Structure formats: C-alpha cells, structure tokens
Amino acid sequence: MELRRVVVTGLGALTPIGNTVDEYWQGLANGVSGAAPITLFDAEKFKTRFACEVKNFDPTDFINRKEARKMDRFTQLAMVAVEEAMQDSGLDIEAIDSDRAGVIWGSGIGGLGTFQNEVTNFVEGGKIPRFNPFFIPKMIADIAAGYISIKYGFRGPNFVTVSACASGTNAIIDSLNYIRLGHMDIAVTGGSEAAVNESGMGGFSSMKALSERNDSPKTASRPFDKDRDGFVLGEGAGALILEEYEHAKARGANIYAEVIGGGMSADAHHITAPHPEGRGAKAVMRNALRDANIDPTEVDYINVHGTSTPLGDISEVLAIKDVFGGHAYKLNVSSTKSMTGHLLGAAGAVESIAAIKAIQNSLVPPTINHETVDEGLDPKINFTLNKAQQKEVNIALSNTFGFGGHNASLVFKKINE
C-alpha cells in the first residue's frame, strides 16, 4: 500500500535551558549548559548534588491550581509543552475530526515523585494506610496522554510508550506509523519526565551512572571527552504535532519538516550496558534509513544519544562508522545532552526538536564541554565541538537508546512540497 506523508506542524518545549521552543533553541545555538545545584530537594548527602532542572516553572501559571494538584510533575510538564505545540500548530479544534486526532506520548518512568511522596507519607504516618485518592492516577505513565486527550477532546488512538530513554522516540515513531497507515490524521506526540528527586537521583547514582563533578556542574555533561564520568540527570518535556501532509496543506499549516522514517531494534545484550560493538545501534540506524528509503550518504546531521558515559559514547560512534562508512567523516554529529542533560523518556522528543530546528535554521548545535580527546574515539569525525556550526541540513537523524537495550531512531527531512 502507498504510505501517506507525515509532517511536523507544531512544536513545544520545556527544558533545562529554555521554557519555550525559541528559548530552548537559543540555548542550544549558544552552547548553554542547564546543569546547576539541585533546588527541588536537599541533595547535600548525595554523591551527585546537581542536575539539569527546568527553571522558573510554576505549574499554576498554566494549569488551574486544583487540577495541578491532581497531576505529577511529569504530567504538568507535558501539558505545558503540548499547549505551546498546539498554539504553534494553529489547529482549530472545532474544525477538525476529533475521532481522527490522537495522543501518543512517551515517559520512561512516569510519576516517580508521586510514588516516592506517597510511600514516604505512609511510613512517616505510623504505617496507617492513608493514601491520596489521586495516588494511582498521578503515578501511572499513561495518564499524561489521558489528560492531553481530555483537554483537547481528541478521541483517536491514545496511549503512552515506555521504553526507558527511547520512550519519546518510540512515541513519535508510533504516531508516524498510525498516520501514514491511515488510522488518524493528527497526532500529539513527544515525551516528558520528572525524575530529579531523591529516588531518581539515588537510584541512578547507585548504578554509578551519574557524573559526580560537583565542583563544576556546568561542565559535567561532556560527551566524547576523555574525562567524562557519567550523565547528568535532566527533566522536561518536548511536544510535536504530526499531521498527514495533505491535511496540513489543506488548512495552510506551517510545516517544519517531514518525518520520513523510523527504526527500532534491541541490543539483546545487557539490562543497562550497550553492546560494546554497537550492534543494536547499527541495526536501528539501518532500519531507520531503510524505512525512510534513503542512502546513508544523504544524511547531513546526527543528533546522537551521546549521554557522556564511558561505554555508551564509544559504542555509538563505532556504530556510526560502520553504518555510514566514509560518509561518517562528512556529516555532523552532536550531543545536545551536553547542554540539557539526559531527559530520559523525554530525550527523544526534545532532541527531535533540536534536529528539526537544525534543518530549519541550517545550524548544527554543538557538543559542549569538550577539552581532551578520547583516544578511543575517531578524531576525524566532526563532533561539532564547543560551538554551533553553519551547515545546510536537508536530512537529520536522531538516536535514542534505553536501558533494557531499547533503540529507536527517527529521520527528518526538509520539506519538499
């Protein structure tokens, strides 16, 4: 069957370096770090005492106070980012077929803060079983998609993907497929995460996954640098409005880019470590390129997973060299996690927005905080170190890899009407 074309007509972002898409993009273009000492809880006794928090965010500036109290922070972040994307899209809710508009969201963990607070209150309350009646609705990861659909009255497909740090990308891939197969015309998609709390920081720290560069938080996320020592935990949300091309064109929508393909794979290797030769990363990029029906030489920019972990960065670069061959030295590679930190289930969404904005602005955002060359990485690859680079970007690839060996990649293309 002939697949329908899918385009991006709206963007929304709430990130550690900007609370709107424009602010976020300016932060990326200027190489701004969102890392700072933690303010959301007292982290004095933790080995890692910094993170990439969303700054100056009060949910009641956007959501009725009574409703906000029923939501975990990850849902609040989702609602704000989606509202920006909806406004940006110019969609007239009254004029569209709401049965053909759906919500497919992503979150790796969901309401971790809510779960922590309710259990803590139970223990501190003398083990009397008194729980907030909104405990379960606030905690479950799928509730974000539910709230979004209720607000906008979208009655199409509605669910949340959970694949650790690949969740947001998987949500966008599912949205792409549902639209191009004809199951819906419009999708609200993306991801959100809010794990900067005692449980999140403590859990990742105990795995030795986090950087402990407490004396210099802003330089802690340093993908591809020899002295990298782990990722920096972040929080936030990214939202995209995907639309069938003819539907978007008929209403005169502004089109940012076309989504031409998505790939998925599994490492089938280890619950947290990547395959040392990047086997799953190779497969997912090849699957994405095949789905997009393009040659590797057509890719101009790869927004890599690039978490700043010793093993992950090396395996991803090995995979890129294998998949792209000699073209690996002609394209740009960068990790925007060097600025935002790792947003877990929201990473794929905010990084897809970075790839789309790179296409729109002919500018590749940098990998900041690079000081020392890692002998295990090929120095001939253009990692877009420390400063953004002007480049005509017609096709961009975005990689996300998650615990459990989940891999997902998306391909975006400059719109060719």
C-alpha positions as CSV (number, residue, x, y, z in Angstrom):
1,M,0.0,0.0,0.0
2,E,1.0,3.6,-0.5
3,L,2.0,5.3,2.7
4,R,0.7,8.7,3.5
5,R,3.3,11.5,4.1
6,V,3.6,12.9,7.6
7,V,4.8,16.3,8.6
8,V,5.5,18.3,11.7
9,T,3.2,21.4,12.1
10,G,3.7,22.3,15.8
11,L,6.5,22.3,18.4
12,G,6.5,22.8,22.2
13,A,9.4,22.5,24.7
14,L,10.0,22.9,28.4
15,T,13.7,22.2,29.0
16,P,16.5,23.0,31.4
17,I,17.8,25.6,29.0
18,G,14.6,27.2,28.0
19,N,10.9,27.1,28.7
20,T,9.7,27.6,25.2
21,V,10.9,26.2,21.8
22,D,12.6,29.6,20.9
23,E,14.4,29.8,24.3
24,Y,15.4,26.2,24.0
25,W,16.8,26.7,20.5
26,Q,18.7,29.8,21.5
27,G,20.2,27.9,24.4
28,L,21.3,25.1,22.1
29,A,22.7,27.5,19.4
30,N,24.7,29.4,22.1
31,G,26.0,26.3,23.9
32,V,24.3,27.0,27.2
33,S,24.5,24.4,30.0
34,G,21.4,23.7,32.0
35,A,23.3,22.0,34.9
36,A,23.3,23.5,38.4
37,P,23.0,22.5,42.0
38,I,19.7,20.8,42.8
39,T,16.9,23.0,44.1
40,L,14.0,20.6,44.1
41,F,15.1,18.8,47.2
42,D,18.0,18.8,49.7
43,A,20.8,16.9,47.9
44,E,23.5,17.6,50.4
45,K,24.1,13.9,51.4
46,F,24.0,12.6,47.8
47,K,27.1,11.7,45.8
48,T,25.8,13.8,42.9
49,R,24.3,17.1,44.0
50,F,23.5,18.7,40.7
51,A,21.1,18.1,37.8
52,C,19.5,19.8,34.8
53,E,16.3,21.2,36.3
54,V,13.6,23.2,34.5
55,K,14.0,26.7,35.7
56,N,11.3,29.2,37.0
57,F,8.5,26.8,36.4
58,D,5.2,27.2,38.4
59,P,2.5,24.9,37.0
60,T,-0.2,27.2,38.3
61,D,0.9,29.8,35.8
62,F,-0.6,27.4,33.2
63,I,-2.9,25.0,35.0
64,N,-5.7,25.6,37.4
65,R,-4.3,25.1,41.0
66,K,-6.9,22.4,41.8
67,E,-6.2,20.5,38.6
68,A,-2.4,20.9,39.0
69,R,-2.6,19.2,42.4
70,K,-4.0,16.1,40.7
71,M,-1.0,15.8,38.4
72,D,2.5,14.6,38.9
73,R,5.2,17.0,37.7
74,F,5.8,14.9,34.6
75,T,2.2,15.4,33.5
76,Q,2.3,19.1,34.3
77,L,5.4,19.5,32.1
78,A,3.7,17.5,29.3
79,M,0.5,19.7,29.5
80,V,2.5,23.0,29.2
81,A,4.7,21.7,26.3
82,V,1.7,20.4,24.4
83,E,-0.2,23.7,24.8
84,E,2.7,25.5,23.2
85,A,2.8,23.0,20.3
86,M,-1.0,23.2,19.8
87,Q,-0.9,27.0,19.7
88,D,2.1,26.8,17.3
89,S,0.2,24.4,15.0
90,G,-2.7,26.8,14.5
91,L,-5.1,23.8,14.7
92,D,-8.7,24.8,15.0
93,I,-10.1,22.1,17.3
94,E,-13.7,22.9,16.3
95,A,-12.9,22.4,12.6
96,I,-11.1,19.0,12.7
97,D,-12.4,15.5,13.1
98,S,-11.6,14.7,16.7
99,D,-12.1,11.0,16.1
100,R,-9.1,11.1,13.8
101,A,-6.8,13.0,16.2
102,G,-4.9,11.0,18.8
103,V,-2.3,11.3,21.5
104,I,0.7,9.0,21.7
105,W,3.1,10.2,24.5
106,G,6.3,8.8,26.0
107,S,7.7,8.5,29.5
108,G,10.3,6.2,30.8
109,I,9.3,6.3,34.5
110,G,6.1,8.5,34.9
111,G,5.1,9.7,38.4
112,L,8.2,8.7,40.3
113,G,7.9,11.8,42.6
114,T,4.3,10.9,43.4
115,F,5.2,7.3,44.3
116,Q,8.1,8.5,46.5
117,N,6.0,11.0,48.3
118,E,3.0,8.7,49.0
119,V,5.2,5.9,50.3
120,T,7.2,8.3,52.5
121,N,4.0,9.7,53.9
122,F,2.8,6.2,54.6
123,V,5.9,5.3,56.5
124,E,6.1,8.6,58.4
125,G,2.4,8.4,59.3
126,G,2.8,5.4,61.5
127,K,2.0,2.9,58.7
128,I,-1.7,3.9,58.8
129,P,-2.9,3.1,55.3
130,R,-4.0,6.6,54.2
131,F,-3.1,7.4,50.6
132,N,-4.1,10.2,48.4
133,P,-7.0,9.1,46.2
134,F,-5.1,10.5,43.2
135,F,-2.0,8.5,44.0
136,I,-2.5,5.9,41.2
137,P,-3.9,8.4,38.6
138,K,-0.9,10.7,39.3
139,M,1.7,8.0,39.2
140,I,0.8,5.9,36.1
141,A,2.8,6.8,33.0
142,D,-0.2,6.7,30.6
143,I,-2.1,9.4,32.5
144,A,-0.2,12.1,30.5
145,A,-1.8,11.0,27.3
146,G,-5.2,10.8,29.0
147,Y,-5.0,14.3,30.3
148,I,-4.0,15.7,26.9
149,S,-6.8,13.9,25.1
150,I,-9.4,15.1,27.7
151,K,-8.2,18.8,27.4
152,Y,-8.4,18.8,23.6
153,G,-11.2,16.3,23.1
154,F,-9.1,14.1,20.8
155,R,-10.8,10.6,20.6
156,G,-8.3,8.8,18.3
157,P,-5.6,6.4,19.4
158,N,-4.4,7.2,22.9
159,F,-1.5,5.6,24.9
160,V,2.0,6.1,26.3
161,T,5.1,4.2,25.2
162,V,7.5,3.0,27.9
163,S,11.0,2.1,26.6
164,A,13.3,3.9,29.1
165,C,15.3,6.6,27.3
166,A,13.8,5.6,23.9
167,S,10.2,6.3,25.1
168,G,9.8,9.7,23.4
169,T,11.2,8.5,20.1
170,N,9.1,5.4,20.2
171,A,6.0,7.6,20.7
172,I,6.9,9.7,17.7
173,I,7.5,6.5,15.6
174,D,4.2,5.1,16.6
175,S,2.5,8.4,15.7
176,L,4.2,8.4,12.3
177,N,3.0,4.9,11.6
178,Y,-0.6,5.5,12.7
179,I,-0.9,8.5,10.5
180,R,0.8,7.1,7.4
181,L,-1.2,3.9,7.6
182,G,-4.4,6.0,7.7
183,H,-5.5,5.3,11.3
184,M,-5.5,9.1,12.2
185,D,-4.8,12.4,10.6
186,I,-3.3,14.3,13.6
187,A,-1.1,13.2,16.5
188,V,0.0,15.0,19.6
189,T,3.3,13.2,20.5
190,G,6.5,13.6,22.4
191,G,7.6,12.8,25.9
192,S,8.0,14.1,29.4
193,E,10.0,13.1,32.5
194,A,10.4,14.5,36.1
195,A,12.9,12.2,37.9
196,V,15.0,14.9,39.6
197,N,14.0,13.7,43.1
198,E,15.5,11.6,45.9
199,S,14.5,8.3,44.3
200,G,15.7,9.3,40.8
201,M,19.0,10.7,41.8
202,G,19.6,8.0,44.4
203,G,18.8,5.2,42.0
204,F,20.9,6.4,39.1
205,S,23.7,7.3,41.5
206,S,23.8,3.8,43.0
207,M,24.3,2.4,39.5
208,K,27.4,4.6,39.0
209,A,25.6,6.2,36.0
210,L,25.8,9.8,37.1
211,S,28.6,12.3,36.9
212,E,30.0,13.3,40.2
213,R,31.6,16.6,39.1
214,N,30.0,18.6,41.9
215,D,32.7,21.3,41.8
216,S,31.7,22.2,38.2
217,P,28.2,21.1,37.3
218,K,28.0,23.1,34.1
219,T,30.9,21.2,32.6
220,A,29.8,17.8,33.9
221,S,28.0,16.6,30.8
222,R,30.8,16.1,28.3
223,P,30.1,13.6,25.6
224,F,33.1,12.2,23.8
225,D,35.5,13.9,26.2
226,K,38.2,11.7,27.7
227,D,37.3,12.8,31.2
228,R,33.6,12.1,31.0
229,D,32.3,10.3,34.1
230,G,28.6,9.7,33.6
231,F,25.4,11.5,32.5
232,V,23.7,14.5,34.1
233,L,20.1,13.8,35.0
234,G,17.6,16.2,33.5
235,E,13.8,16.8,33.3
236,G,11.4,18.4,30.9
237,A,9.1,17.8,28.0
238,G,9.0,18.1,24.3
239,A,5.8,18.0,22.2
240,L,5.3,17.7,18.4
241,I,2.2,17.9,16.4
242,L,2.3,15.4,13.5
243,E,-0.1,15.7,10.6
244,E,-0.9,14.0,7.4
245,Y,0.6,16.1,4.6
246,E,-2.5,16.8,2.6
247,H,-4.5,17.6,5.7
248,A,-1.8,20.1,6.8
249,K,-1.6,21.6,3.3
250,A,-5.4,22.0,3.0
251,R,-5.5,24.2,6.1
252,G,-2.4,26.2,5.2
253,A,-0.4,25.0,8.1
254,N,3.2,26.0,8.7
255,I,5.3,22.8,8.1
256,Y,8.6,22.5,9.9
257,A,9.8,19.2,8.4
258,E,8.7,15.9,7.1
259,V,9.1,12.7,9.1
260,I,10.3,10.2,6.6
261,G,11.2,7.2,8.7
262,G,11.8,5.5,12.0
263,G,13.7,2.4,13.1
264,M,13.7,0.2,16.2
265,S,15.9,-2.6,17.5
266,A,17.1,-4.3,20.6
267,D,20.7,-4.9,21.8
268,A,19.6,-8.2,23.4
269,H,22.8,-7.9,25.4
270,H,22.6,-6.4,28.9
271,I,20.0,-4.6,31.1
272,T,22.0,-1.3,31.3
273,A,25.2,-1.5,29.2
274,P,25.2,-1.0,25.5
275,H,26.5,-3.7,23.2
276,P,30.3,-3.0,23.1
277,E,30.4,-3.1,19.2
278,G,27.2,-1.1,18.9
279,R,25.3,-4.0,17.4
280,G,21.8,-2.6,18.3
281,A,22.8,0.9,17.4
282,K,23.9,-0.2,13.9
283,A,20.6,-2.1,13.4
284,V,18.4,0.7,14.5
285,M,20.1,3.3,12.2
286,R,20.0,0.9,9.2
287,N,16.3,0.2,10.0
288,A,15.5,3.9,10.1
289,L,17.4,4.6,6.8
290,R,15.6,1.7,5.1
291,D,12.2,2.8,6.4
292,A,13.0,6.3,5.1
293,N,14.1,4.9,1.8
294,I,17.3,6.9,1.7
295,D,21.0,6.2,1.3
296,P,23.3,6.9,4.3
297,T,25.2,9.5,2.2
298,E,22.0,11.7,2.2
299,V,22.2,12.3,6.0
300,D,23.7,15.6,7.0
301,Y,23.5,15.6,10.8
302,I,23.0,13.0,13.5
303,N,21.8,14.1,16.9
304,V,23.3,11.2,18.8
305,H,22.2,9.6,22.0
306,G,25.6,10.7,23.4
307,T,24.9,10.6,27.2
308,S,28.5,11.2,28.3
309,T,29.1,7.7,29.6
310,P,32.4,6.0,29.0
311,L,30.9,2.9,27.2
312,G,27.9,4.4,25.5
313,D,29.7,7.2,23.6
314,I,32.3,4.8,22.1
315,S,29.8,2.1,21.0
316,E,27.6,4.7,19.3
317,V,30.5,6.1,17.3
318,L,31.6,2.7,16.3
319,A,28.1,2.1,15.0
320,I,28.0,5.3,13.1
321,K,31.3,4.5,11.4
322,D,30.0,1.1,10.4
323,V,26.7,2.3,9.0
324,F,27.9,5.4,7.3
325,G,31.4,4.3,6.1
326,G,33.4,7.1,4.6
327,H,30.4,9.5,4.8
328,A,30.8,9.4,8.6
329,Y,33.6,12.0,8.1
330,K,31.4,14.3,6.0
331,L,28.4,14.6,8.3
332,N,28.0,16.5,11.6
333,V,27.5,14.7,14.9
334,S,26.5,16.4,18.1
335,S,25.1,15.5,21.5
336,T,22.7,18.2,22.8
337,K,22.6,16.3,26.1
338,S,25.9,18.2,26.8
339,M,23.5,21.1,27.4
340,T,20.2,19.7,28.5
341,G,21.4,16.7,30.5
342,H,19.6,13.4,30.0
343,L,15.8,13.8,30.0
344,L,15.3,10.1,30.0
345,G,11.8,9.4,28.4
346,A,11.6,13.0,27.2
347,A,15.1,12.9,25.5
348,G,13.8,11.7,22.1
349,A,11.2,14.4,21.9
350,V,13.4,17.4,22.8
351,E,16.3,16.0,20.6
352,S,13.9,15.6,17.7
353,I,13.0,19.2,18.1
354,A,16.7,20.1,18.0
355,A,17.1,18.1,14.8
356,I,14.1,19.8,13.2
357,K,15.4,23.3,14.2
358,A,18.8,22.4,12.8
359,I,17.1,21.7,9.5
360,Q,15.0,24.9,9.7
361,N,18.0,27.2,10.7
362,S,20.8,25.5,8.8
363,L,22.7,25.3,12.0
364,V,24.1,22.3,13.9
365,P,24.0,22.7,17.7
366,P,27.3,21.9,19.4
367,T,28.6,19.3,21.8
368,I,29.9,21.5,24.6
369,N,32.4,20.9,27.4
370,H,35.0,19.1,25.2
371,E,38.5,19.6,26.5
372,T,40.5,16.4,26.0
373,V,40.5,14.0,23.0
374,D,39.5,10.4,23.9
375,E,41.9,8.1,22.2
376,G,39.1,5.5,21.8
377,L,37.2,7.9,19.5
378,D,38.0,8.7,15.9
379,P,39.1,12.4,15.9
380,K,38.3,12.7,12.2
381,I,34.6,12.6,13.0
382,N,33.1,16.1,13.2
383,F,31.5,16.1,16.7
384,T,30.6,19.8,16.4
385,L,32.8,20.6,19.4
386,N,32.0,23.6,21.7
387,K,30.5,25.9,19.0
388,A,27.5,25.6,16.7
389,Q,28.3,25.2,13.0
390,Q,26.6,26.6,10.0
391,K,25.5,23.8,7.7
392,E,22.8,23.1,5.2
393,V,20.8,20.3,6.8
394,N,18.4,18.6,4.5
395,I,18.1,15.3,6.4
396,A,18.8,14.7,10.1
397,L,18.8,11.5,12.1
398,S,18.0,11.4,15.9
399,N,19.2,8.4,18.0
400,T,17.9,7.3,21.4
401,F,18.9,4.2,23.3
402,G,17.4,3.0,26.6
403,F,18.1,0.6,29.5
404,G,16.9,-2.8,28.5
405,G,18.6,-2.5,25.2
406,H,15.8,-0.5,23.5
407,N,17.0,1.5,20.5
408,A,14.9,4.0,18.4
409,S,15.9,6.4,15.6
410,L,14.0,9.0,13.6
411,V,14.7,10.6,10.2
412,F,13.5,14.2,9.5
413,K,13.7,15.9,6.1
414,K,13.5,19.4,4.9
415,I,10.0,19.7,3.4
416,N,9.9,19.2,-0.3
417,E,6.4,20.1,-1.5
